[in-house]
Coordinates of C-alpha atoms in Angstrom, one line a residue:
M104 CA -28.6 90.3 140.4
A105 CA -27.7 87.9 143.2
D106 CA -26.9 84.4 142.4
K107 CA -28.9 81.5 144.0
I108 CA -26.8 79.9 146.9
S109 CA -27.1 76.9 149.1
R110 CA -28.0 76.9 152.7
S111 CA -24.4 75.9 153.7
E112 CA -23.0 78.8 151.6
S113 CA -25.5 81.1 153.3
A114 CA -24.6 79.7 156.7
R115 CA -20.8 80.4 155.8
R116 CA -21.6 84.1 155.2
G117 CA -23.4 84.3 158.5
G118 CA -26.8 84.0 157.0
R119 CA -26.6 87.4 155.0
N120 CA -27.7 87.5 151.5
L121 CA -24.7 89.5 149.9
P122 CA -24.8 90.6 146.2
C123 CA -22.9 88.5 143.8
W124 CA -20.3 91.0 143.1
V125 CA -19.3 90.8 146.9
L126 CA -19.2 87.2 146.8
F127 CA -17.6 86.6 143.3
P128 CA -15.7 89.7 142.5
E129 CA -14.1 88.0 139.3
R130 CA -17.8 88.0 137.7
A131 CA -18.2 91.8 138.5
K132 CA -15.3 92.5 136.2
T133 CA -16.8 90.9 133.2
M134 CA -20.5 91.8 134.0
L135 CA -22.0 94.2 131.4
T136 CA -24.1 96.7 133.4
N137 CA -24.6 99.5 130.9
L138 CA -25.8 99.0 127.4
L139 CA -24.4 102.2 126.1
Q140 CA -20.9 101.7 127.3
H141 CA -17.8 99.2 127.0
F142 CA -18.3 98.4 123.3
P143 CA -16.2 95.5 121.9
A144 CA -13.2 96.7 119.8
A145 CA -14.8 95.5 116.6
A146 CA -17.8 97.6 117.2
R147 CA -15.8 100.7 118.2
A148 CA -13.9 100.3 115.0
G149 CA -17.0 99.7 113.0
E150 CA -15.6 96.4 111.6
E151 CA -18.4 94.2 112.3
E152 CA -21.7 93.6 114.1
T153 CA -21.1 92.5 117.8
F154 CA -23.2 90.3 120.1
D155 CA -23.0 90.3 123.9
D156 CA -25.0 87.9 125.9
L157 CA -26.6 89.6 128.9
L158 CA -28.6 86.9 130.3
V159 CA -28.7 83.2 129.1
R160 CA -31.3 80.7 130.6
P161 CA -32.9 77.6 129.2
D162 CA -35.9 79.4 127.6
V163 CA -34.6 82.9 127.2
K164 CA -31.6 84.7 126.0
I165 CA -31.1 88.5 126.3
E166 CA -28.4 90.1 124.2
R167 CA -27.0 93.4 123.2
I168 CA -26.4 93.7 119.4
I169 CA -24.2 96.7 118.1
S170 CA -24.6 97.5 114.4
T171 CA -22.4 99.8 112.6
G172 CA -24.1 100.0 109.1
Q173 CA -24.4 96.5 108.6
A174 CA -27.3 95.0 106.9
S175 CA -28.4 91.4 105.8
P176 CA -26.7 90.1 102.6
P177 CA -28.8 90.5 99.4
D178 CA -31.7 87.9 99.1
F179 CA -30.8 86.5 102.7
W180 CA -33.7 86.2 105.2
Y181 CA -33.3 85.1 108.9
C182 CA -35.5 82.3 109.8
Q183 CA -34.9 81.4 113.5
P184 CA -36.3 78.5 115.5
Q185 CA -37.0 80.9 118.5
G186 CA -39.1 84.0 118.9
E187 CA -37.2 87.4 119.1
W188 CA -38.3 90.6 120.6
V189 CA -36.2 93.6 119.6
L190 CA -35.8 97.1 121.0
I191 CA -33.8 99.9 119.5
I192 CA -31.8 101.6 122.3
Q193 CA -29.7 103.9 120.1
G194 CA -29.6 104.6 116.3
A195 CA -32.1 103.3 113.7
A196 CA -32.6 100.3 111.4
G197 CA -34.8 99.3 108.6
L198 CA -36.4 95.8 109.3
Q199 CA -38.5 93.8 106.8
L200 CA -40.7 90.9 107.6
E201 CA -41.6 88.5 104.8
G202 CA -45.1 89.2 103.4
E203 CA -44.9 92.9 104.4
T204 CA -44.6 95.3 101.5
E205 CA -43.3 98.1 103.6
E206 CA -40.0 98.2 105.4
R207 CA -40.4 98.9 109.2
M208 CA -38.2 101.8 110.1
L209 CA -37.1 101.5 113.7
Q210 CA -35.8 104.3 115.8
V211 CA -35.0 104.9 119.5
G212 CA -37.7 103.3 121.7
D213 CA -39.3 101.2 118.9
F214 CA -39.7 97.6 119.4
V215 CA -41.2 94.6 117.5
N216 CA -41.8 91.0 118.2
I217 CA -40.7 88.6 115.6
P218 CA -42.4 85.2 116.0
A219 CA -40.5 81.9 115.7
R220 CA -39.7 80.9 112.0
C221 CA -41.0 84.4 110.8
R222 CA -38.6 85.2 107.8
H223 CA -37.1 88.7 108.2
R224 CA -34.2 90.8 107.2
V225 CA -32.3 93.9 108.2
N226 CA -32.1 96.2 105.3
W227 CA -29.8 98.8 106.9
T228 CA -28.6 100.0 110.3
Q229 CA -27.3 103.5 111.3
A230 CA -23.5 103.5 111.6
E231 CA -23.1 106.8 113.6
P232 CA -24.0 106.7 116.5
P233 CA -24.0 103.0 116.2
T234 CA -27.3 101.1 116.4
I235 CA -27.9 99.4 119.6
W236 CA -30.5 96.6 119.8
L237 CA -31.8 94.8 122.9
A238 CA -32.8 91.5 121.7
V239 CA -34.8 89.0 123.8
H240 CA -34.9 85.4 122.2
Y241 CA -37.6 83.2 123.8
E242 CA -39.1 79.6 123.4
R243 CA -38.3 77.6 120.4
A244 CA -41.0 76.7 118.0
G245 CA -42.3 73.0 118.4

């Protein structure tokens, strides 16, 4: 994804619209470009759930979550001020939304939209292979 640049910066480059990794090579080294690779050490060791921001903007945040058998603590429910859309890229998980009697079993390719302030919990996640979520957090509730 190319960064937005000023006209003076564009002129300095001879008017060419070069990719950001050419202009800012230090960013390319830290940019996550594959959801199934480059796991943090804690995820590789199965020590804790990890969260990697992929894109953060004022009204949206996209992150990769790697779960290795983690679950919500007993009697704990998430209740977030923003909506969250999640997709299972690898592995599986059991998700429960408040008011639903049945747990939702999410497998590869399954997704769900969790509206803002909807209480929910993760009952279990597959440890091997790790469960990889793509999460999109969007607009805060008013």
